[in-house]
Amino acid sequence: MKYFCPMPFINIEARTDSKCNICCQIDDTIKKPDGTEYNLNHETLTEVWNSEWIKNLRQQFINGEKPEFCYSCWNAEDAGVVSKRKRELKNFPHIQRNIEKGKVYEKPLAMDVKLGNICNNKCRTCSSYASSAWIAEEKVRDGDSNNKWKFMRKLGRWPEDNPTFWEDFNHISTNVKKMEFYGGEPLLIKEHYGVLRKLIETGKSKDIELSYNTNGSIWPSEGLELWKHFKRIMLSFSIDGVGEHFNYIRHPAKFDEVKGHILKLKNLNYDNIYIDICYTVSIYNIFYLDEILEFGKEIGVDVYFNYVYTPYHVSSRNLPQDIKDKIKTKFDGFVNKHPSTGVNQVATTINYMEDGTFDKKNFKQFITETKFSDDYRGESFSKTFPEYYELFLKSEEFDDEL
């Protein structure tokens, strides 16, 4: 099983729009035999876990195949990046051996629980799918040409009045050892605190690791009271730039406020809370990898590079080749080894960028949407990133302005 991935055997994901999958990286959703999607407003996680779709995916990995919709991991690995698949193989090293011996996991050991799209930020690489704050802006930008904002205005709140989901959740989560809360902004979603209280009441919390990706704008006073009952808490702060770069990309969050929250948490010295920075690399910030690494050193927090896989128009892989060449030159010889993987993250990030194919139509979409949001928010790409913008002005593929 050369390409084995543990995720379909042990993990299930509830998505912000009430759809399901086994992993946040898969570009697909779990479907019924008739081709329609499972929906947690109508079906349960237990039904999804026992679906033919998941059984077929498990068999593909047992057969040593590489499922096509897992391309995010395959592309990352081709570039030398430590993919989600490889990280989970390290987190759950015994799963492959158990599967080879014929073990069947009746319930998941891990859950990725996205309890809606409630969020107070509208990051440049995001949309209404993962942030309710985007809905008003998308409505003006897209109108009826893209109805995602209409659907997500309702679907993004699916957990709020869904007793069947919560009844089944208590049943299917009895074997869970790791639970991830992404978003939306998980610290704003009240249902997530109910999950924690239930796990504490049942006595299971002491054996469970919790993992969060947070925008850092919320001081977790309620969480701190509950987290002390859990085995381990991993808080990944989404910081996609330093200073004004952060303020631009993760509008309307403020860099100084988020930095203050990180330092305040570090000073609490909780034995079971671990903090790192998740830097999501996109067209907007790949020119500034060195700045975020320097900031991580300044405050004593490790930086992990994540990548925009979709939508492709904001992926660093979709930059024109002449801009990629300039970025590669800037970071030539730059070494940054992640402490847990030993991988030179800057080198692999450049490789990942270069492996992508430039698409003029997608690049035009990046320019159009960036200009719209600049006007809508009263911001400016060219003024916020002047050195980087110079590369755009000199590019053969850039015939517009920002």
mmCIF file with all atom_site columns, N, CA and C in Angstrom, residues 49-112:
data_model
loop_
_atom_site.group_PDB
_atom_site.id
_atom_site.type_symbol
_atom_site.label_atom_id
_atom_site.label_alt_id
_atom_site.label_comp_id
_atom_site.label_asym_id
_atom_site.label_entity_id
_atom_site.label_seq_id
_atom_site.pdbx_PDB_ins_code
_atom_site.Cartn_x
_atom_site.Cartn_y
_atom_site.Cartn_z
_atom_site.occupancy
_atom_site.B_iso_or_equiv
_atom_site.pdbx_formal_charge
_atom_site.auth_seq_id
_atom_site.auth_comp_id
_atom_site.auth_asym_id
_atom_site.auth_atom_id
_atom_site.pdbx_PDB_model_num
ATOM 1   N N  . TRP A 1 49  ? -20.387 7.597  7.445  1.00 0.00 ? 49  TRP A N  1
ATOM 2   C CA . TRP A 1 49  ? -19.243 6.763  7.804  1.00 0.00 ? 49  TRP A CA 1
ATOM 3   C C  . TRP A 1 49  ? -19.361 5.363  7.200  1.00 0.00 ? 49  TRP A C  1
ATOM 4   N N  . ASN A 1 50  ? -20.565 4.866  7.073  1.00 0.00 ? 50  ASN A N  1
ATOM 5   C CA . ASN A 1 50  ? -20.798 3.520  6.541  1.00 0.00 ? 50  ASN A CA 1
ATOM 6   C C  . ASN A 1 50  ? -21.206 3.516  5.070  1.00 0.00 ? 50  ASN A C  1
ATOM 7   N N  . SER A 1 51  ? -20.988 4.620  4.378  1.00 0.00 ? 51  SER A N  1
ATOM 8   C CA . SER A 1 51  ? -21.418 4.760  2.987  1.00 0.00 ? 51  SER A CA 1
ATOM 9   C C  . SER A 1 51  ? -20.553 3.931  2.039  1.00 0.00 ? 51  SER A C  1
ATOM 10  N N  . GLU A 1 52  ? -21.133 3.599  0.893  1.00 0.00 ? 52  GLU A N  1
ATOM 11  C CA . GLU A 1 52  ? -20.393 2.890  -0.149 1.00 0.00 ? 52  GLU A CA 1
ATOM 12  C C  . GLU A 1 52  ? -19.260 3.753  -0.693 1.00 0.00 ? 52  GLU A C  1
ATOM 13  N N  . TRP A 1 53  ? -19.476 5.070  -0.728 1.00 0.00 ? 53  TRP A N  1
ATOM 14  C CA . TRP A 1 53  ? -18.456 5.994  -1.233 1.00 0.00 ? 53  TRP A CA 1
ATOM 15  C C  . TRP A 1 53  ? -17.165 5.860  -0.433 1.00 0.00 ? 53  TRP A C  1
ATOM 16  N N  . ILE A 1 54  ? -17.293 5.879  0.899  1.00 0.00 ? 54  ILE A N  1
ATOM 17  C CA . ILE A 1 54  ? -16.099 5.759  1.737  1.00 0.00 ? 54  ILE A CA 1
ATOM 18  C C  . ILE A 1 54  ? -15.493 4.364  1.612  1.00 0.00 ? 54  ILE A C  1
ATOM 19  N N  . LYS A 1 55  ? -16.332 3.360  1.560  1.00 0.00 ? 55  LYS A N  1
ATOM 20  C CA . LYS A 1 55  ? -15.814 1.990  1.414  1.00 0.00 ? 55  LYS A CA 1
ATOM 21  C C  . LYS A 1 55  ? -15.012 1.857  0.124  1.00 0.00 ? 55  LYS A C  1
ATOM 22  N N  . ASN A 1 56  ? -15.488 2.461  -0.948 1.00 0.00 ? 56  ASN A N  1
ATOM 23  C CA . ASN A 1 56  ? -14.766 2.409  -2.227 1.00 0.00 ? 56  ASN A CA 1
ATOM 24  C C  . ASN A 1 56  ? -13.439 3.152  -2.153 1.00 0.00 ? 56  ASN A C  1
ATOM 25  N N  . LEU A 1 57  ? -13.441 4.291  -1.465 1.00 0.00 ? 57  LEU A N  1
ATOM 26  C CA . LEU A 1 57  ? -12.193 5.047  -1.320 1.00 0.00 ? 57  LEU A CA 1
ATOM 27  C C  . LEU A 1 57  ? -11.186 4.256  -0.488 1.00 0.00 ? 57  LEU A C  1
ATOM 28  N N  . ARG A 1 58  ? -11.641 3.643  0.576  1.00 0.00 ? 58  ARG A N  1
ATOM 29  C CA . ARG A 1 58  ? -10.747 2.811  1.387  1.00 0.00 ? 58  ARG A CA 1
ATOM 30  C C  . ARG A 1 58  ? -10.118 1.708  0.540  1.00 0.00 ? 58  ARG A C  1
ATOM 31  N N  . GLN A 1 59  ? -10.931 1.094  -0.314 1.00 0.00 ? 59  GLN A N  1
ATOM 32  C CA . GLN A 1 59  ? -10.426 0.001  -1.141 1.00 0.00 ? 59  GLN A CA 1
ATOM 33  C C  . GLN A 1 59  ? -9.383  0.496  -2.140 1.00 0.00 ? 59  GLN A C  1
ATOM 34  N N  . GLN A 1 60  ? -9.568  1.702  -2.637 1.00 0.00 ? 60  GLN A N  1
ATOM 35  C CA . GLN A 1 60  ? -8.573  2.262  -3.549 1.00 0.00 ? 60  GLN A CA 1
ATOM 36  C C  . GLN A 1 60  ? -7.208  2.366  -2.878 1.00 0.00 ? 60  GLN A C  1
ATOM 37  N N  . PHE A 1 61  ? -7.190  2.827  -1.631 1.00 0.00 ? 61  PHE A N  1
ATOM 38  C CA . PHE A 1 61  ? -5.913  2.935  -0.923 1.00 0.00 ? 61  PHE A CA 1
ATOM 39  C C  . PHE A 1 61  ? -5.352  1.560  -0.587 1.00 0.00 ? 61  PHE A C  1
ATOM 40  N N  . ILE A 1 62  ? -6.200  0.624  -0.261 1.00 0.00 ? 62  ILE A N  1
ATOM 41  C CA . ILE A 1 62  ? -5.733  -0.746 -0.012 1.00 0.00 ? 62  ILE A CA 1
ATOM 42  C C  . ILE A 1 62  ? -5.111  -1.328 -1.276 1.00 0.00 ? 62  ILE A C  1
ATOM 43  N N  . ASN A 1 63  ? -5.675  -0.972 -2.433 1.00 0.00 ? 63  ASN A N  1
ATOM 44  C CA . ASN A 1 63  ? -5.165  -1.470 -3.715 1.00 0.00 ? 63  ASN A CA 1
ATOM 45  C C  . ASN A 1 63  ? -3.903  -0.752 -4.169 1.00 0.00 ? 63  ASN A C  1
ATOM 46  N N  . GLY A 1 64  ? -3.486  0.277  -3.423 1.00 0.00 ? 64  GLY A N  1
ATOM 47  C CA . GLY A 1 64  ? -2.284  1.015  -3.808 1.00 0.00 ? 64  GLY A CA 1
ATOM 48  C C  . GLY A 1 64  ? -2.529  2.051  -4.882 1.00 0.00 ? 64  GLY A C  1
ATOM 49  N N  . GLU A 1 65  ? -3.775  2.476  -5.057 1.00 0.00 ? 65  GLU A N  1
ATOM 50  C CA . GLU A 1 65  ? -4.116  3.470  -6.070 1.00 0.00 ? 65  GLU A CA 1
ATOM 51  C C  . GLU A 1 65  ? -3.963  4.884  -5.520 1.00 0.00 ? 65  GLU A C  1
ATOM 52  N N  . LYS A 1 66  ? -3.971  5.861  -6.437 1.00 0.00 ? 66  LYS A N  1
ATOM 53  C CA . LYS A 1 66  ? -3.897  7.277  -6.071 1.00 0.00 ? 66  LYS A CA 1
ATOM 54  C C  . LYS A 1 66  ? -5.185  7.964  -6.542 1.00 0.00 ? 66  LYS A C  1
ATOM 55  N N  . PRO A 1 67  ? -6.174  8.097  -5.660 1.00 0.00 ? 67  PRO A N  1
ATOM 56  C CA . PRO A 1 67  ? -7.432  8.722  -6.066 1.00 0.00 ? 67  PRO A CA 1
ATOM 57  C C  . PRO A 1 67  ? -7.197  10.106 -6.653 1.00 0.00 ? 67  PRO A C  1
ATOM 58  N N  . GLU A 1 68  ? -7.871  10.382 -7.763 1.00 0.00 ? 68  GLU A N  1
ATOM 59  C CA . GLU A 1 68  ? -7.638  11.625 -8.491 1.00 0.00 ? 68  GLU A CA 1
ATOM 60  C C  . GLU A 1 68  ? -8.003  12.855 -7.675 1.00 0.00 ? 68  GLU A C  1
ATOM 61  N N  . PHE A 1 69  ? -9.100  12.786 -6.889 1.00 0.00 ? 69  PHE A N  1
ATOM 62  C CA . PHE A 1 69  ? -9.511  13.979 -6.151 1.00 0.00 ? 69  PHE A CA 1
ATOM 63  C C  . PHE A 1 69  ? -8.646  14.236 -4.915 1.00 0.00 ? 69  PHE A C  1
ATOM 64  N N  . CYS A 1 70  ? -7.622  13.423 -4.707 1.00 0.00 ? 70  CYS A N  1
ATOM 65  C CA . CYS A 1 70  ? -6.638  13.691 -3.651 1.00 0.00 ? 70  CYS A CA 1
ATOM 66  C C  . CYS A 1 70  ? -5.430  14.448 -4.211 1.00 0.00 ? 70  CYS A C  1
ATOM 67  N N  . TYR A 1 71  ? -5.633  15.147 -5.320 1.00 0.00 ? 71  TYR A N  1
ATOM 68  C CA . TYR A 1 71  ? -4.519  15.782 -6.023 1.00 0.00 ? 71  TYR A CA 1
ATOM 69  C C  . TYR A 1 71  ? -3.761  16.791 -5.169 1.00 0.00 ? 71  TYR A C  1
ATOM 70  N N  . SER A 1 72  ? -4.414  17.401 -4.175 1.00 0.00 ? 72  SER A N  1
ATOM 71  C CA . SER A 1 72  ? -3.708  18.379 -3.342 1.00 0.00 ? 72  SER A CA 1
ATOM 72  C C  . SER A 1 72  ? -2.497  17.754 -2.669 1.00 0.00 ? 72  SER A C  1
ATOM 73  N N  . CYS A 1 73  ? -2.667  16.545 -2.150 1.00 0.00 ? 73  CYS A N  1
ATOM 74  C CA . CYS A 1 73  ? -1.547  15.853 -1.510 1.00 0.00 ? 73  CYS A CA 1
ATOM 75  C C  . CYS A 1 73  ? -0.529  15.382 -2.537 1.00 0.00 ? 73  CYS A C  1
ATOM 76  N N  . TRP A 1 74  ? -0.999  14.858 -3.663 1.00 0.00 ? 74  TRP A N  1
ATOM 77  C CA . TRP A 1 74  ? -0.042  14.376 -4.666 1.00 0.00 ? 74  TRP A CA 1
ATOM 78  C C  . TRP A 1 74  ? 0.796   15.529 -5.204 1.00 0.00 ? 74  TRP A C  1
ATOM 79  N N  . ASN A 1 75  ? 0.181   16.686 -5.467 1.00 0.00 ? 75  ASN A N  1
ATOM 80  C CA . ASN A 1 75  ? 0.937   17.844 -5.949 1.00 0.00 ? 75  ASN A CA 1
ATOM 81  C C  . ASN A 1 75  ? 1.932   18.331 -4.907 1.00 0.00 ? 75  ASN A C  1
ATOM 82  N N  . ALA A 1 76  ? 1.493   18.351 -3.648 1.00 0.00 ? 76  ALA A N  1
ATOM 83  C CA . ALA A 1 76  ? 2.383   18.791 -2.570 1.00 0.00 ? 76  ALA A CA 1
ATOM 84  C C  . ALA A 1 76  ? 3.591   17.867 -2.469 1.00 0.00 ? 76  ALA A C  1
ATOM 85  N N  . GLU A 1 77  ? 3.363   16.582 -2.515 1.00 0.00 ? 77  GLU A N  1
ATOM 86  C CA . GLU A 1 77  ? 4.455   15.609 -2.384 1.00 0.00 ? 77  GLU A CA 1
ATOM 87  C C  . GLU A 1 77  ? 5.407   15.678 -3.569 1.00 0.00 ? 77  GLU A C  1
ATOM 88  N N  . ASP A 1 78  ? 4.869   15.938 -4.762 1.00 0.00 ? 78  ASP A N  1
ATOM 89  C CA . ASP A 1 78  ? 5.741   16.091 -5.935 1.00 0.00 ? 78  ASP A CA 1
ATOM 90  C C  . ASP A 1 78  ? 6.704   17.261 -5.770 1.00 0.00 ? 78  ASP A C  1
ATOM 91  N N  . ALA A 1 79  ? 6.269   18.272 -5.003 1.00 0.00 ? 79  ALA A N  1
ATOM 92  C CA . ALA A 1 79  ? 7.107   19.461 -4.771 1.00 0.00 ? 79  ALA A CA 1
ATOM 93  C C  . ALA A 1 79  ? 8.000   19.307 -3.543 1.00 0.00 ? 79  ALA A C  1
ATOM 94  N N  . GLY A 1 80  ? 7.914   18.156 -2.872 1.00 0.00 ? 80  GLY A N  1
ATOM 95  C CA . GLY A 1 80  ? 8.723   17.936 -1.673 1.00 0.00 ? 80  GLY A CA 1
ATOM 96  C C  . GLY A 1 80  ? 8.083   18.447 -0.403 1.00 0.00 ? 80  GLY A C  1
ATOM 97  N N  . VAL A 1 81  ? 6.817   18.879 -0.486 1.00 0.00 ? 81  VAL A N  1
ATOM 98  C CA . VAL A 1 81  ? 6.097   19.393 0.674  1.00 0.00 ? 81  VAL A CA 1
ATOM 99  C C  . VAL A 1 81  ? 5.579   18.220 1.506  1.00 0.00 ? 81  VAL A C  1
ATOM 100 N N  . VAL A 1 82  ? 5.591   18.388 2.832  1.00 0.00 ? 82  VAL A N  1
ATOM 101 C CA . VAL A 1 82  ? 4.996   17.382 3.713  1.00 0.00 ? 82  VAL A CA 1
ATOM 102 C C  . VAL A 1 82  ? 3.480   17.536 3.632  1.00 0.00 ? 82  VAL A C  1
ATOM 103 N N  . SER A 1 83  ? 2.837   16.632 2.929  1.00 0.00 ? 83  SER A N  1
ATOM 104 C CA . SER A 1 83  ? 1.410   16.734 2.655  1.00 0.00 ? 83  SER A CA 1
ATOM 105 C C  . SER A 1 83  ? 0.576   16.374 3.877  1.00 0.00 ? 83  SER A C  1
ATOM 106 N N  . LYS A 1 84  ? -0.702  16.651 3.775  1.00 0.00 ? 84  LYS A N  1
ATOM 107 C CA . LYS A 1 84  ? -1.652  16.236 4.815  1.00 0.00 ? 84  LYS A CA 1
ATOM 108 C C  . LYS A 1 84  ? -1.570  14.720 5.014  1.00 0.00 ? 84  LYS A C  1
ATOM 109 N N  . ARG A 1 85  ? -1.504  13.962 3.926  1.00 0.00 ? 85  ARG A N  1
ATOM 110 C CA . ARG A 1 85  ? -1.403  12.502 4.016  1.00 0.00 ? 85  ARG A CA 1
ATOM 111 C C  . ARG A 1 85  ? -0.193  12.080 4.845  1.00 0.00 ? 85  ARG A C  1
ATOM 112 N N  . LYS A 1 86  ? 0.951   12.679 4.563  1.00 0.00 ? 86  LYS A N  1
ATOM 113 C CA . LYS A 1 86  ? 2.173   12.293 5.286  1.00 0.00 ? 86  LYS A CA 1
ATOM 114 C C  . LYS A 1 86  ? 2.128   12.736 6.741  1.00 0.00 ? 86  LYS A C  1
ATOM 115 N N  . ARG A 1 87  ? 1.523   13.875 7.010  1.00 0.00 ? 87  ARG A N  1
ATOM 116 C CA . ARG A 1 87  ? 1.400   14.314 8.403  1.00 0.00 ? 87  ARG A CA 1
ATOM 117 C C  . ARG A 1 87  ? 0.528   13.344 9.199  1.00 0.00 ? 87  ARG A C  1
ATOM 118 N N  . GLU A 1 88  ? -0.551  12.895 8.588  1.00 0.00 ? 88  GLU A N  1
ATOM 119 C CA . GLU A 1 88  ? -1.452  11.986 9.301  1.00 0.00 ? 88  GLU A CA 1
ATOM 120 C C  . GLU A 1 88  ? -0.860  10.588 9.432  1.00 0.00 ? 88  GLU A C  1
ATOM 121 N N  . LEU A 1 89  ? -0.026  10.178 8.491  1.00 0.00 ? 89  LEU A N  1
ATOM 122 C CA . LEU A 1 89  ? 0.689   8.905  8.652  1.00 0.00 ? 89  LEU A CA 1
ATOM 123 C C  . LEU A 1 89  ? 1.596   8.960  9.881  1.00 0.00 ? 89  LEU A C  1
ATOM 124 N N  . LYS A 1 90  ? 2.168   10.138 10.118 1.00 0.00 ? 90  LYS A N  1
ATOM 125 C CA . LYS A 1 90  ? 3.025   10.311 11.290 1.00 0.00 ? 90  LYS A CA 1
ATOM 126 C C  . LYS A 1 90  ? 2.193   10.370 12.570 1.00 0.00 ? 90  LYS A C  1
ATOM 127 N N  . ASN A 1 91  ? 1.024   11.029 12.494 1.00 0.00 ? 91  ASN A N  1
ATOM 128 C CA . ASN A 1 91  ? 0.153   11.139 13.669 1.00 0.00 ? 91  ASN A CA 1
ATOM 129 C C  . ASN A 1 91  ? -0.478  9.806  14.054 1.00 0.00 ? 91  ASN A C  1
ATOM 130 N N  . PHE A 1 92  ? -0.749  8.971  13.053 1.00 0.00 ? 92  PHE A N  1
ATOM 131 C CA . PHE A 1 92  ? -1.392  7.673  13.282 1.00 0.00 ? 92  PHE A CA 1
ATOM 132 C C  . PHE A 1 92  ? -0.566  6.567  12.623 1.00 0.00 ? 92  PHE A C  1
ATOM 133 N N  . PRO A 1 93  ? 0.635   6.297  13.145 1.00 0.00 ? 93  PRO A N  1
ATOM 134 C CA . PRO A 1 93  ? 1.565   5.367  12.476 1.00 0.00 ? 93  PRO A CA 1
ATOM 135 C C  . PRO A 1 93  ? 1.108   3.919  12.465 1.00 0.00 ? 93  PRO A C  1
ATOM 136 N N  . HIS A 1 94  ? 0.178   3.556  13.331 1.00 0.00 ? 94  HIS A N  1
ATOM 137 C CA . HIS A 1 94  ? -0.237  2.162  13.448 1.00 0.00 ? 94  HIS A CA 1
ATOM 138 C C  . HIS A 1 94  ? -1.395  1.788  12.540 1.00 0.00 ? 94  HIS A C  1
ATOM 139 N N  . ILE A 1 95  ? -2.043  2.753  11.924 1.00 0.00 ? 95  ILE A N  1
ATOM 140 C CA . ILE A 1 95  ? -3.273  2.476  11.174 1.00 0.00 ? 95  ILE A CA 1
ATOM 141 C C  . ILE A 1 95  ? -3.010  1.567  9.977  1.00 0.00 ? 95  ILE A C  1
ATOM 142 N N  . GLN A 1 96  ? -1.972  1.849  9.216  1.00 0.00 ? 96  GLN A N  1
ATOM 143 C CA . GLN A 1 96  ? -1.718  1.022  8.031  1.00 0.00 ? 96  GLN A CA 1
ATOM 144 C C  . GLN A 1 96  ? -1.474  -0.429 8.413  1.00 0.00 ? 96  GLN A C  1
ATOM 145 N N  . ARG A 1 97  ? -0.693  -0.647 9.473  1.00 0.00 ? 97  ARG A N  1
ATOM 146 C CA . ARG A 1 97  ? -0.439  -2.029 9.920  1.00 0.00 ? 97  ARG A CA 1
ATOM 147 C C  . ARG A 1 97  ? -1.740  -2.708 10.317 1.00 0.00 ? 97  ARG A C  1
ATOM 148 N N  . ASN A 1 98  ? -2.594  -1.986 11.021 1.00 0.00 ? 98  ASN A N  1
ATOM 149 C CA . ASN A 1 98  ? -3.866  -2.562 11.452 1.00 0.00 ? 98  ASN A CA 1
ATOM 150 C C  . ASN A 1 98  ? -4.767  -2.900 10.266 1.00 0.00 ? 98  ASN A C  1
ATOM 151 N N  . ILE A 1 99  ? -4.795  -2.030 9.279  1.00 0.00 ? 99  ILE A N  1
ATOM 152 C CA . ILE A 1 99  ? -5.615  -2.285 8.092  1.00 0.00 ? 99  ILE A CA 1
ATOM 153 C C  . ILE A 1 99  ? -5.077  -3.494 7.326  1.00 0.00 ? 99  ILE A C  1
ATOM 154 N N  . GLU A 1 100 ? -3.770  -3.598 7.240  1.00 0.00 ? 100 GLU A N  1
ATOM 155 C CA . GLU A 1 100 ? -3.169  -4.760 6.556  1.00 0.00 ? 100 GLU A CA 1
ATOM 156 C C  . GLU A 1 100 ? -3.519  -6.062 7.265  1.00 0.00 ? 100 GLU A C  1
ATOM 157 N N  . LYS A 1 101 ? -3.766  -5.971 8.579  1.00 0.00 ? 101 LYS A N  1
ATOM 158 C CA . LYS A 1 101 ? -4.145  -7.160 9.349  1.00 0.00 ? 101 LYS A CA 1
ATOM 159 C C  . LYS A 1 101 ? -5.654  -7.408 9.320  1.00 0.00 ? 101 LYS A C  1
ATOM 160 N N  . GLY A 1 102 ? -6.391  -6.526 8.622  1.00 0.00 ? 102 GLY A N  1
ATOM 161 C CA . GLY A 1 102 ? -7.825  -6.723 8.479  1.00 0.00 ? 102 GLY A CA 1
ATOM 162 C C  . GLY A 1 102 ? -8.686  -6.017 9.495  1.00 0.00 ? 102 GLY A C  1
ATOM 163 N N  . LYS A 1 103 ? -8.107  -5.132 10.278 1.00 0.00 ? 103 LYS A N  1
ATOM 164 C CA . LYS A 1 103 ? -8.902  -4.427 11.285 1.00 0.00 ? 103 LYS A CA 1
ATOM 165 C C  . LYS A 1 103 ? -9.892  -3.479 10.623 1.00 0.00 ? 103 LYS A C  1
ATOM 166 N N  . VAL A 1 104 ? -11.082 -3.384 11.184 1.00 0.00 ? 104 VAL A N  1
ATOM 167 C CA . VAL A 1 104 ? -12.108 -2.463 10.715 1.00 0.00 ? 104 VAL A CA 1
ATOM 168 C C  . VAL A 1 104 ? -12.439 -1.492 11.848 1.00 0.00 ? 104 VAL A C  1
ATOM 169 N N  . TYR A 1 105 ? -12.406 -0.210 11.541 1.00 0.00 ? 105 TYR A N  1
ATOM 170 C CA . TYR A 1 105 ? -12.748 0.808  12.538 1.00 0.00 ? 105 TYR A CA 1
ATOM 171 C C  . TYR A 1 105 ? -14.238 1.121  12.419 1.00 0.00 ? 105 TYR A C  1
ATOM 172 N N  . GLU A 1 106 ? -14.992 0.705  13.427 1.00 0.00 ? 106 GLU A N  1
ATOM 173 C CA . GLU A 1 106 ? -16.439 0.859  13.396 1.00 0.00 ? 106 GLU A CA 1
ATOM 174 C C  . GLU A 1 106 ? -16.864 2.320  13.553 1.00 0.00 ? 106 GLU A C  1
ATOM 175 N N  . LYS A 1 107 ? -16.023 3.103  14.213 1.00 0.00 ? 107 LYS A N  1
ATOM 176 C CA . LYS A 1 107 ? -16.280 4.525  14.397 1.00 0.00 ? 107 LYS A CA 1
ATOM 177 C C  . LYS A 1 107 ? -14.972 5.288  14.186 1.00 0.00 ? 107 LYS A C  1
ATOM 178 N N  . PRO A 1 108 ? -15.055 6.556  13.842 1.00 0.00 ? 108 PRO A N  1
ATOM 179 C CA . PRO A 1 108 ? -13.822 7.318  13.600 1.00 0.00 ? 108 PRO A CA 1
ATOM 180 C C  . PRO A 1 108 ? -12.998 7.547  14.861 1.00 0.00 ? 108 PRO A C  1
ATOM 181 N N  . LEU A 1 109 ? -11.682 7.639  14.667 1.00 0.00 ? 109 LEU A N  1
ATOM 182 C CA . LEU A 1 109 ? -10.768 8.007  15.742 1.00 0.00 ? 109 LEU A CA 1
ATOM 183 C C  . LEU A 1 109 ? -10.497 9.510  15.742 1.00 0.00 ? 109 LEU A C  1
ATOM 184 N N  . ALA A 1 110 ? -10.812 10.150 14.632 1.00 0.00 ? 110 ALA A N  1
ATOM 185 C CA . ALA A 1 110 ? -10.565 11.581 14.492 1.00 0.00 ? 110 ALA A CA 1
ATOM 186 C C  . ALA A 1 110 ? -11.742 12.218 13.766 1.00 0.00 ? 110 ALA A C  1
ATOM 187 N N  . MET A 1 111 ? -12.007 13.483 14.097 1.00 0.00 ? 111 MET A N  1
ATOM 188 C CA . MET A 1 111 ? -13.100 14.211 13.461 1.00 0.00 ? 111 MET A CA 1
ATOM 189 C C  . MET A 1 111 ? -12.673 15.642 13.179 1.00 0.00 ? 111 MET A C  1
ATOM 190 N N  . ASP A 1 112 ? -13.017 16.105 11.981 1.00 0.00 ? 112 ASP A N  1
ATOM 191 C CA . ASP A 1 112 ? -12.792 17.485 11.580 1.00 0.00 ? 112 ASP A CA 1
ATOM 192 C C  . ASP A 1 112 ? -14.168 18.142 11.536 1.00 0.00 ? 112 ASP A C  1
#
